[in-house]
């Protein structure tokens, strides 16, 4: 397993989703109440504990993007998918959902 985990900027994820690119697994590993309060379009919810239970059995896309609140727990989750999953490319979304929400808010303010 790699010590370093790739990261992807929230802006890059937003652009891919806006372009209709759904050729990757997007996994939100926050708690259920946080997911219900808001999440990225098309994101699947799996808590960190649930991810541990299914990571090796899951049929992952070639590319997986994992996010959490601020990007720390998702690095650990990305390492888990990288080690035990069958995905070729795994990344943690830099800054997590908080950075995504800030990016969306900045776009709305720019309009």
mmCIF file of C-alpha atoms in Angstrom:
data_model
loop_
_atom_site.group_PDB
_atom_site.id
_atom_site.type_symbol
_atom_site.label_atom_id
_atom_site.label_comp_id
_atom_site.label_asym_id
_atom_site.label_seq_id
_atom_site.Cartn_x
_atom_site.Cartn_y
_atom_site.Cartn_z
ATOM 1 C CA UNK A 1 0.000 0.000 0.000
ATOM 2 C CA UNK A 2 1.193 3.475 -0.837
ATOM 3 C CA UNK A 3 1.987 5.794 2.065
ATOM 4 C CA UNK A 4 0.858 8.777 0.024
ATOM 5 C CA UNK A 5 -2.721 9.001 -1.145
ATOM 6 C CA UNK A 6 -3.643 10.992 -4.213
ATOM 7 C CA UNK A 7 -5.888 13.953 -3.642
ATOM 8 C CA UNK A 8 -8.322 15.631 -5.980
ATOM 9 C CA UNK A 9 -9.564 19.201 -5.672
ATOM 10 C CA UNK A 10 -13.267 19.773 -5.036
ATOM 11 C CA UNK A 11 -13.345 21.980 -8.133
ATOM 12 C CA UNK A 12 -12.170 19.072 -10.276
ATOM 13 C CA UNK A 13 -14.881 16.797 -8.868
ATOM 14 C CA UNK A 14 -17.499 19.514 -9.406
ATOM 15 C CA UNK A 15 -16.399 19.980 -13.024
ATOM 16 C CA UNK A 16 -16.555 16.250 -13.709
ATOM 17 C CA UNK A 17 -20.026 15.958 -12.217
ATOM 18 C CA UNK A 18 -21.230 19.048 -14.120
ATOM 19 C CA UNK A 19 -19.950 17.474 -17.341
ATOM 20 C CA UNK A 20 -21.966 14.327 -16.617
ATOM 21 C CA UNK A 21 -18.887 12.207 -15.898
ATOM 22 C CA UNK A 22 -20.071 9.427 -13.624
ATOM 23 C CA UNK A 23 -17.337 6.949 -14.495
ATOM 24 C CA UNK A 24 -16.038 6.871 -10.924
ATOM 25 C CA UNK A 25 -17.272 5.854 -7.489
ATOM 26 C CA UNK A 26 -17.895 8.816 -5.204
ATOM 27 C CA UNK A 27 -18.068 7.743 -1.560
ATOM 28 C CA UNK A 28 -19.122 9.921 1.378
ATOM 29 C CA UNK A 29 -17.803 8.394 4.603
ATOM 30 C CA UNK A 30 -19.305 10.907 7.026
ATOM 31 C CA UNK A 31 -21.943 9.919 9.559
ATOM 32 C CA UNK A 32 -25.520 9.403 8.335
ATOM 33 C CA UNK A 33 -26.875 12.680 9.713
ATOM 34 C CA UNK A 34 -24.180 14.691 7.937
ATOM 35 C CA UNK A 35 -24.878 12.861 4.670
ATOM 36 C CA UNK A 36 -28.594 13.543 5.046
ATOM 37 C CA UNK A 37 -27.914 17.240 5.676
ATOM 38 C CA UNK A 38 -26.116 17.476 2.334
ATOM 39 C CA UNK A 39 -23.817 15.509 0.067
ATOM 40 C CA UNK A 40 -22.267 15.587 -3.380
ATOM 41 C CA UNK A 41 -24.529 14.599 -6.265
ATOM 42 C CA UNK A 42 -24.350 10.862 -6.898
ATOM 43 C CA UNK A 43 -22.362 10.131 -3.749
ATOM 44 C CA UNK A 44 -22.865 6.805 -2.055
ATOM 45 C CA UNK A 45 -22.958 6.854 1.725
ATOM 46 C CA UNK A 46 -20.768 4.405 3.615
ATOM 47 C CA UNK A 47 -19.498 5.209 7.084
ATOM 48 C CA UNK A 48 -15.843 4.434 7.717
ATOM 49 C CA UNK A 49 -16.904 1.332 9.635
ATOM 50 C CA UNK A 50 -19.183 0.151 6.819
ATOM 51 C CA UNK A 51 -16.383 0.718 4.325
ATOM 52 C CA UNK A 52 -14.106 -1.561 6.334
ATOM 53 C CA UNK A 53 -16.756 -4.280 6.185
ATOM 54 C CA UNK A 54 -17.295 -4.163 2.393
ATOM 55 C CA UNK A 55 -14.057 -2.872 0.885
ATOM 56 C CA UNK A 56 -12.637 -6.222 -0.259
ATOM 57 C CA UNK A 57 -15.959 -7.620 -1.509
ATOM 58 C CA UNK A 58 -17.101 -4.510 -3.366
ATOM 59 C CA UNK A 59 -16.869 -4.252 -7.159
ATOM 60 C CA UNK A 60 -15.281 -0.799 -7.390
ATOM 61 C CA UNK A 61 -15.020 1.349 -10.503
ATOM 62 C CA UNK A 62 -11.516 1.834 -11.836
ATOM 63 C CA UNK A 63 -11.518 5.212 -10.133
ATOM 64 C CA UNK A 64 -12.724 6.021 -6.612
ATOM 65 C CA UNK A 65 -13.007 9.409 -4.886
ATOM 66 C CA UNK A 66 -13.615 9.362 -1.131
ATOM 67 C CA UNK A 67 -14.545 12.355 0.990
ATOM 68 C CA UNK A 68 -15.333 13.135 4.614
ATOM 69 C CA UNK A 69 -15.789 16.391 6.570
ATOM 70 C CA UNK A 70 -12.408 18.032 6.004
ATOM 71 C CA UNK A 71 -10.288 15.450 4.209
ATOM 72 C CA UNK A 72 -8.487 13.637 7.026
ATOM 73 C CA UNK A 73 -10.602 10.518 7.526
ATOM 74 C CA UNK A 74 -11.004 10.152 3.782
ATOM 75 C CA UNK A 75 -7.235 9.787 3.404
ATOM 76 C CA UNK A 76 -7.381 6.755 5.701
ATOM 77 C CA UNK A 77 -10.407 5.411 3.828
ATOM 78 C CA UNK A 78 -8.678 5.924 0.484
ATOM 79 C CA UNK A 79 -5.692 3.947 1.777
ATOM 80 C CA UNK A 80 -8.072 1.151 2.758
ATOM 81 C CA UNK A 81 -9.671 1.051 -0.700
ATOM 82 C CA UNK A 82 -6.231 1.265 -2.304
ATOM 83 C CA UNK A 83 -4.963 -1.705 -0.279
ATOM 84 C CA UNK A 84 -7.981 -4.022 -0.206
ATOM 85 C CA UNK A 85 -10.230 -2.847 -3.018
ATOM 86 C CA UNK A 86 -9.857 -3.582 -6.707
ATOM 87 C CA UNK A 87 -9.803 0.040 -7.894
ATOM 88 C CA UNK A 88 -6.933 1.262 -10.047
ATOM 89 C CA UNK A 89 -7.055 4.909 -9.041
ATOM 90 C CA UNK A 90 -8.101 6.053 -5.553
ATOM 91 C CA UNK A 91 -8.115 9.625 -4.273
ATOM 92 C CA UNK A 92 -9.260 11.618 -1.282
ATOM 93 C CA UNK A 93 -11.082 14.876 -2.029
ATOM 94 C CA UNK A 94 -8.905 17.635 -0.589
ATOM 95 C CA UNK A 95 -10.646 19.580 2.148
ATOM 96 C CA UNK A 96 -13.635 17.225 2.216
ATOM 97 C CA UNK A 97 -17.260 18.308 2.138
ATOM 98 C CA UNK A 98 -16.371 21.584 3.837
ATOM 99 C CA UNK A 99 -14.166 22.588 0.897
ATOM 100 C CA UNK A 100 -16.874 21.465 -1.550
ATOM 101 C CA UNK A 101 -19.469 23.617 0.227
ATOM 102 C CA UNK A 102 -17.084 26.600 0.277
ATOM 103 C CA UNK A 103 -16.472 26.161 -3.475
ATOM 104 C CA UNK A 104 -20.210 26.027 -4.221
ATOM 105 C CA UNK A 105 -20.823 29.081 -2.028
ATOM 106 C CA UNK A 106 -18.037 31.002 -3.793
ATOM 107 C CA UNK A 107 -19.552 30.154 -7.176
ATOM 108 C CA UNK A 108 -22.966 31.363 -6.024
ATOM 109 C CA UNK A 109 -21.461 34.624 -4.713
ATOM 110 C CA UNK A 110 -19.715 35.182 -8.066
ATOM 111 C CA UNK A 111 -23.040 35.122 -9.943
#
